[in-house]
XYZ file of C-alpha atoms in Angstrom:
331
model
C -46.814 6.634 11.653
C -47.683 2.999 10.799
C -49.359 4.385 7.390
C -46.216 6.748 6.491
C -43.664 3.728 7.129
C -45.968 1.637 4.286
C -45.529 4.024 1.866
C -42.027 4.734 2.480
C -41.461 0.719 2.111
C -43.658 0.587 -0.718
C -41.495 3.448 -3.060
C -38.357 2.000 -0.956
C -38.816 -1.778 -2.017
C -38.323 -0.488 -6.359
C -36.198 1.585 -5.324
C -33.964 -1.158 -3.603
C -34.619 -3.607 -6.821
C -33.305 -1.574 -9.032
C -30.127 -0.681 -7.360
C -29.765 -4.600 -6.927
C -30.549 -4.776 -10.820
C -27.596 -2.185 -11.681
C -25.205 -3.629 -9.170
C -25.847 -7.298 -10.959
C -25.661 -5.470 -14.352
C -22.262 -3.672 -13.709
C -20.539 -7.035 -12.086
C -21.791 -8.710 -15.467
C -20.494 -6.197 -17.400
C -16.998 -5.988 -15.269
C -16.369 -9.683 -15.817
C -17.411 -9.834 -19.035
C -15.171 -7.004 -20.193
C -12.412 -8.198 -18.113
C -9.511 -8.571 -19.300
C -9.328 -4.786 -21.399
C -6.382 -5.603 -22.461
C -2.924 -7.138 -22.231
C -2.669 -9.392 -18.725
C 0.803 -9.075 -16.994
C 2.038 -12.097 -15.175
C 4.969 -11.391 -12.769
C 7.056 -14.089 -12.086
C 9.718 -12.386 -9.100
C 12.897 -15.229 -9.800
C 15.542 -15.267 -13.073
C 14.370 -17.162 -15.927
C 14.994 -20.834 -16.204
C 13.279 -22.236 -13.496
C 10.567 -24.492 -12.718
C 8.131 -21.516 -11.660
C 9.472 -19.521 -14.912
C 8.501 -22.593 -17.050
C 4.894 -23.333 -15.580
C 4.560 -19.213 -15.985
C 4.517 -19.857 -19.331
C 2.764 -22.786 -19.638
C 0.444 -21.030 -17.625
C 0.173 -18.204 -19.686
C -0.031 -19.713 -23.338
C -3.117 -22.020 -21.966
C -4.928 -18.785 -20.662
C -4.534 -16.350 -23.493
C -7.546 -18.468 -25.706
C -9.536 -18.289 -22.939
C -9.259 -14.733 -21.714
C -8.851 -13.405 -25.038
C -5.984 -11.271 -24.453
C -2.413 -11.692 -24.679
C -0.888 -12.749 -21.254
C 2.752 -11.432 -20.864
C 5.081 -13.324 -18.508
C 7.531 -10.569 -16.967
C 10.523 -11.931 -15.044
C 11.001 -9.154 -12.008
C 13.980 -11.491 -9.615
C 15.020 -10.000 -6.555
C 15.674 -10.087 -2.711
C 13.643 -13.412 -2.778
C 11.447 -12.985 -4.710
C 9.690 -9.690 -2.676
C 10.714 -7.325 -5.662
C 8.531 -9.066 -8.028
C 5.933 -9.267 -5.463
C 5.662 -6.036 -4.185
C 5.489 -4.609 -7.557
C 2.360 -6.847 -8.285
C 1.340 -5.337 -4.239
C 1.318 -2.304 -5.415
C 0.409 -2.435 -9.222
C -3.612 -1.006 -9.858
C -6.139 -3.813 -8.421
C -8.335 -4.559 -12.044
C -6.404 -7.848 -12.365
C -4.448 -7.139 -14.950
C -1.331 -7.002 -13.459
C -1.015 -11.036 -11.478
C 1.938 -12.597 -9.384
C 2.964 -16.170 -9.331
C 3.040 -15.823 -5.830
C 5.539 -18.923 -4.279
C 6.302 -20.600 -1.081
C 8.961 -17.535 -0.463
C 6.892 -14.642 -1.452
C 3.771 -16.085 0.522
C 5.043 -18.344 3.192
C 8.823 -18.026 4.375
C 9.863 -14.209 3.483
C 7.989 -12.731 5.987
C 9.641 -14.453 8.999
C 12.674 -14.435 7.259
C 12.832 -10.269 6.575
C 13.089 -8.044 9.183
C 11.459 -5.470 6.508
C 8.729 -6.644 4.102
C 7.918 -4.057 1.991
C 4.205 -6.087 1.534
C 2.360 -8.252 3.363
C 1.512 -11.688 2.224
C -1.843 -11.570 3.521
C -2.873 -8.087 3.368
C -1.867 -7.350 0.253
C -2.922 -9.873 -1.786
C -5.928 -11.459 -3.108
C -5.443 -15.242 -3.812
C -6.425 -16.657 -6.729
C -5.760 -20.255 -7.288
C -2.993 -22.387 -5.920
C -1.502 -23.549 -9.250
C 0.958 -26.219 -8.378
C 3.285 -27.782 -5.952
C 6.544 -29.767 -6.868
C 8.778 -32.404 -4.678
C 11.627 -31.243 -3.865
C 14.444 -33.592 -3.524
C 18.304 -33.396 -1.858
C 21.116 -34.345 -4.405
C 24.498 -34.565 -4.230
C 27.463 -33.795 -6.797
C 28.814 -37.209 -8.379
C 31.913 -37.005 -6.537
C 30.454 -37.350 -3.252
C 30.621 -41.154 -2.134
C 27.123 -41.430 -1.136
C 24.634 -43.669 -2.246
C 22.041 -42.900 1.241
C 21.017 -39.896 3.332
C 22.883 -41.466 6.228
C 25.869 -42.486 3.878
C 25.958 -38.366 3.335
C 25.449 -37.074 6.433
C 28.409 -39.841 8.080
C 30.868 -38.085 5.339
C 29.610 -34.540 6.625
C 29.942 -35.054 10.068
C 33.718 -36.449 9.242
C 34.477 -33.357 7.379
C 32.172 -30.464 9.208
C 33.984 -27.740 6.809
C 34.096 -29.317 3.803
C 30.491 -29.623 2.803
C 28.193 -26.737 1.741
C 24.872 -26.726 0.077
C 23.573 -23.956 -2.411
C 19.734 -22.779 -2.902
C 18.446 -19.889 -5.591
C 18.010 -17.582 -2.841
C 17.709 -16.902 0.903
C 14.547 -18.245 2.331
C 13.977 -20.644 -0.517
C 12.111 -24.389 -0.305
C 16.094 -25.159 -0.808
C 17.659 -23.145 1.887
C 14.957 -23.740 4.507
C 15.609 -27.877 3.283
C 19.456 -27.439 4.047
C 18.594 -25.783 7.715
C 16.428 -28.047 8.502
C 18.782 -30.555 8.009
C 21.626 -28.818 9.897
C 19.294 -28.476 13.094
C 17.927 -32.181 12.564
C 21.358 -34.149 12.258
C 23.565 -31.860 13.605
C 25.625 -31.171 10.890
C 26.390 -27.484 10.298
C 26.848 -26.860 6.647
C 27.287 -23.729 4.847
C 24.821 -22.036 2.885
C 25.587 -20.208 -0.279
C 22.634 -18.262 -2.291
C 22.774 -18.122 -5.917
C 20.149 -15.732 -8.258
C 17.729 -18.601 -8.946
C 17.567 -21.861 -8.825
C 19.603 -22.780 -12.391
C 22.617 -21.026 -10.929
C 22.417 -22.814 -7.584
C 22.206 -26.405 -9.812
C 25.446 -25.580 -11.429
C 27.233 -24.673 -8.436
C 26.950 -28.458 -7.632
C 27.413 -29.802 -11.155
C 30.604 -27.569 -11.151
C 31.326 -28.716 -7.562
C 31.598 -25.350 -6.096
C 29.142 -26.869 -3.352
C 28.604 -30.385 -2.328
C 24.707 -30.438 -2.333
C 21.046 -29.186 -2.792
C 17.589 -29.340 -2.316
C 16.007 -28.624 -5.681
C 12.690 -28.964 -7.017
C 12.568 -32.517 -8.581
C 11.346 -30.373 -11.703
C 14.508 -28.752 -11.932
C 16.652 -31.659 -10.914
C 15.517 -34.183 -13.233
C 17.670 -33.970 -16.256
C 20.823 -33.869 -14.797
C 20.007 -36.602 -12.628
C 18.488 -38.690 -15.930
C 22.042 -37.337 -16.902
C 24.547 -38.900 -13.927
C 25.582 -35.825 -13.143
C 24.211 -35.608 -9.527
C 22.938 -38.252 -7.298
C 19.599 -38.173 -5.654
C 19.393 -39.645 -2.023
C 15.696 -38.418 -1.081
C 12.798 -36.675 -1.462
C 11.074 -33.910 1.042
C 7.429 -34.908 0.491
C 5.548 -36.382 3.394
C 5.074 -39.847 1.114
C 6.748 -40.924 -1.490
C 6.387 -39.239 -5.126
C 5.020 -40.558 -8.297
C 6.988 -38.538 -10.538
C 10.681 -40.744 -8.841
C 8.836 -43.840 -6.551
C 11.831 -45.300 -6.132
C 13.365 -42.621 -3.977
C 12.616 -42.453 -0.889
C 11.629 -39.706 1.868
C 13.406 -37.633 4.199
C 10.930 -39.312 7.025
C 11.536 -42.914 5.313
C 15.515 -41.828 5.801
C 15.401 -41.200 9.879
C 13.451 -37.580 9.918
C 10.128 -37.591 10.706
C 7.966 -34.629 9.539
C 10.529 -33.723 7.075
C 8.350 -32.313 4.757
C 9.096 -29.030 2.545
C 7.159 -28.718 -1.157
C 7.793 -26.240 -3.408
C 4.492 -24.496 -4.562
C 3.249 -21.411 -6.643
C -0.292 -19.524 -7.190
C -1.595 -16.994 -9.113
C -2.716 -13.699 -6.850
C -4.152 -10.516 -7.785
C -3.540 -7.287 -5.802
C -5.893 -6.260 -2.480
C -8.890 -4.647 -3.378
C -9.196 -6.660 -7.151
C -12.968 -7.066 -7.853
C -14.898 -10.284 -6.565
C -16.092 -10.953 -10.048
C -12.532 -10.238 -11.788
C -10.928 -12.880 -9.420
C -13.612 -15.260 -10.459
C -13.528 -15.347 -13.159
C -9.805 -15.792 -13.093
C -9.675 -18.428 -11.197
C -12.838 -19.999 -13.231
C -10.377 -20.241 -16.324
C -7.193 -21.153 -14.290
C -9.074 -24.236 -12.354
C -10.525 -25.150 -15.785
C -7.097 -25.204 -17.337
C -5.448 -27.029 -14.517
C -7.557 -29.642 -14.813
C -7.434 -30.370 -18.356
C -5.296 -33.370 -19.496
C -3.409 -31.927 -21.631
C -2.028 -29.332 -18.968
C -2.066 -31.748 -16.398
C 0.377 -34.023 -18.797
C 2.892 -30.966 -19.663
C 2.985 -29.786 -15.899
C 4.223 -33.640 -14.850
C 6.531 -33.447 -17.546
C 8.164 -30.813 -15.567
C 7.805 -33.201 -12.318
C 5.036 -30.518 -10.808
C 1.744 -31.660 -10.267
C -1.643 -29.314 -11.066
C -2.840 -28.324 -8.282
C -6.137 -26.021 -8.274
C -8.092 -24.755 -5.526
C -10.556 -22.043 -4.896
C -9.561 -18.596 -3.391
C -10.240 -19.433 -0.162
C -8.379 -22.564 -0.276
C -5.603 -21.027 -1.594
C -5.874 -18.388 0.949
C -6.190 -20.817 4.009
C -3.294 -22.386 2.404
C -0.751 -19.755 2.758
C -1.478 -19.038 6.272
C -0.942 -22.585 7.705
C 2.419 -22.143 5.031
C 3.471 -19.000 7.121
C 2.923 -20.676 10.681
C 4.565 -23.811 9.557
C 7.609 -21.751 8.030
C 7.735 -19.555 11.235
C 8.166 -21.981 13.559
C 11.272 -24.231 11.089
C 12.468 -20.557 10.843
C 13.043 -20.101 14.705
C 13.672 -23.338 15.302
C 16.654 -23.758 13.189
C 18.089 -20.385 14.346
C 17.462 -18.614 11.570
C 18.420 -15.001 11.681
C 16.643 -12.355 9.800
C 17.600 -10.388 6.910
């Protein structure tokens, strides 16, 4: 038995080389044919805002690189989940991508009592791409200069003040909770589709305040025509030192940053999300993207898969837990 176990090993051990060989071979070949053609990159809000510009910032940088046109496609819905479970669903070669955001992959699924995807599941992360301050503004007409100026004038006039976010379950909305629960104010919250809508609602006055992505923010507030009190970040931000935190302003671990990453769809091949996020890390950290991303007030931020992917789960328990503890009802 000993001898007829040798000789099986002996044809086996070839045998087992050159499967290795072919597997090697066809995971060369897979990455280096990858992409086949034109790459789709889903972005699930309107046009306009700070995720729609680094989309295509995103996706002029990569098209050298890949060698294939990469096609930003605006699907905007429900939170961003249309968008999202399109990409969910879409065939796993990597050609069709998601900039995946901190509603798609962090907040929607406490905030929806039916996810048509799961953030986890569903998904194979590719690179955390970049995260942006957020910071709470208010419309010029409002006689605040401080966040506890503000918050004395909305406790004096509990109906009179209402804040507006691009959507349910936005950085924005969960901001404007938070803040609720945390001072004990109870303002209203009206949604708008995407975050250049929800801007003008307080430029028009429609609504007294918002927290918006400094990205988005920053021209009208170069412009006068809203006032910044404070930022969301944990520390203070590069992009507007002078502001200062939500923490700095009375509440500690105030701390909500907008964010958005590139994922493929479950089941997209090692090699193919590799070699995405090979290209995507190496663009991040070029200088040149780097300088047009902090033009937008977003800063680069790459990671590896796994990062990325250990990211959105502490995102999701975080979110959970502001979710339930401001009293937030599902959708």
């Amino acid at each position: 038995m000993t001898i007829h176990f040798m000789a099986r090993t002996a044809i086996a051990v070839p045998v087992a080389a050159l499967g290795m060989l072919t597997t090697l071979t066809i995971a060369a070949y897979a990455q280096q044919a990858y992409p086949e053609r034109a790459v789709t990159l889903v972005v699930p809000f309107p046009p306009g805002g700070a995720l729609d510009v680094a989309a295509r910032l995103l996706a002029n940088g990569l098209e050298p690189s890949l060698g294939q046109p990469v096609v930003v496609e605006n699907r905007p819905g429900a939170g961003g989940n249309i968008g999202a479970d399109y990409v969910a669903k879409s065939e796993a070669d990597g050609h069709t991508l998601v900039l995946g955001a901190l509603s798609t992959h962090g907040v929607n699924v406490s905030l929806y009592r039916d996810m048509p995807f799961d953030p986890v599941a569903d998904f194979e992360p590719v690179s955390l791409v970049a995260r942006t301050p957020n910071v709470l503004v208010v419309n010029a007409d409002v006689e605040a200069e401080t966040v506890a100026q503000f918050l004395e004038l909305a406790k004096a006039d509990p109906e009179g003040f209402m804040f507006s976010s691009g959507s349910a379950g936005s950085a924005g909305h969960l901001a404007g909770e938070l803040l609720n629960s945390a001072a004990g104010i109870d303002a209203v919250h009206i949604p708008y589709q995407g975050s250049a809508a929800a801007m003008q609602a307080v430029l028009a006055g429609e609504v007294q305040f918002i927290f918006d992505n400094l990205a988005s923010a920053s021209s009208h507030i170069a412009a006068g025509s809203v006032r910044p009190l404070a930022v969301t970040t944990s520390e203070r931000t590069p992009f507007a030192d002078d502001l200062p935190t939500m923490a700095e302003s009375g509440f500690e671990d105030f701390d909500i940053t907008t964010w958005f990453g590139v994922l493929a769809p479950a089941g997209t091949p090692d090699e193919v999300v590799e070699r995405l996020n090979g290209e995507i890390r190496s663009l991040l950290e070029s200088e040149r993207f780097r300088e047009a991303m902090a033009a937008q007030g977003t800063e680069a931020s790459p990671s590896s898969p796994q990062e990325f992917a250990d990211f959105i789960d502490a995102e999701i328990a975080k979110y959970a837990a502001i979710i339930d503890e401001a009293g937030i009802e599902r959708q």
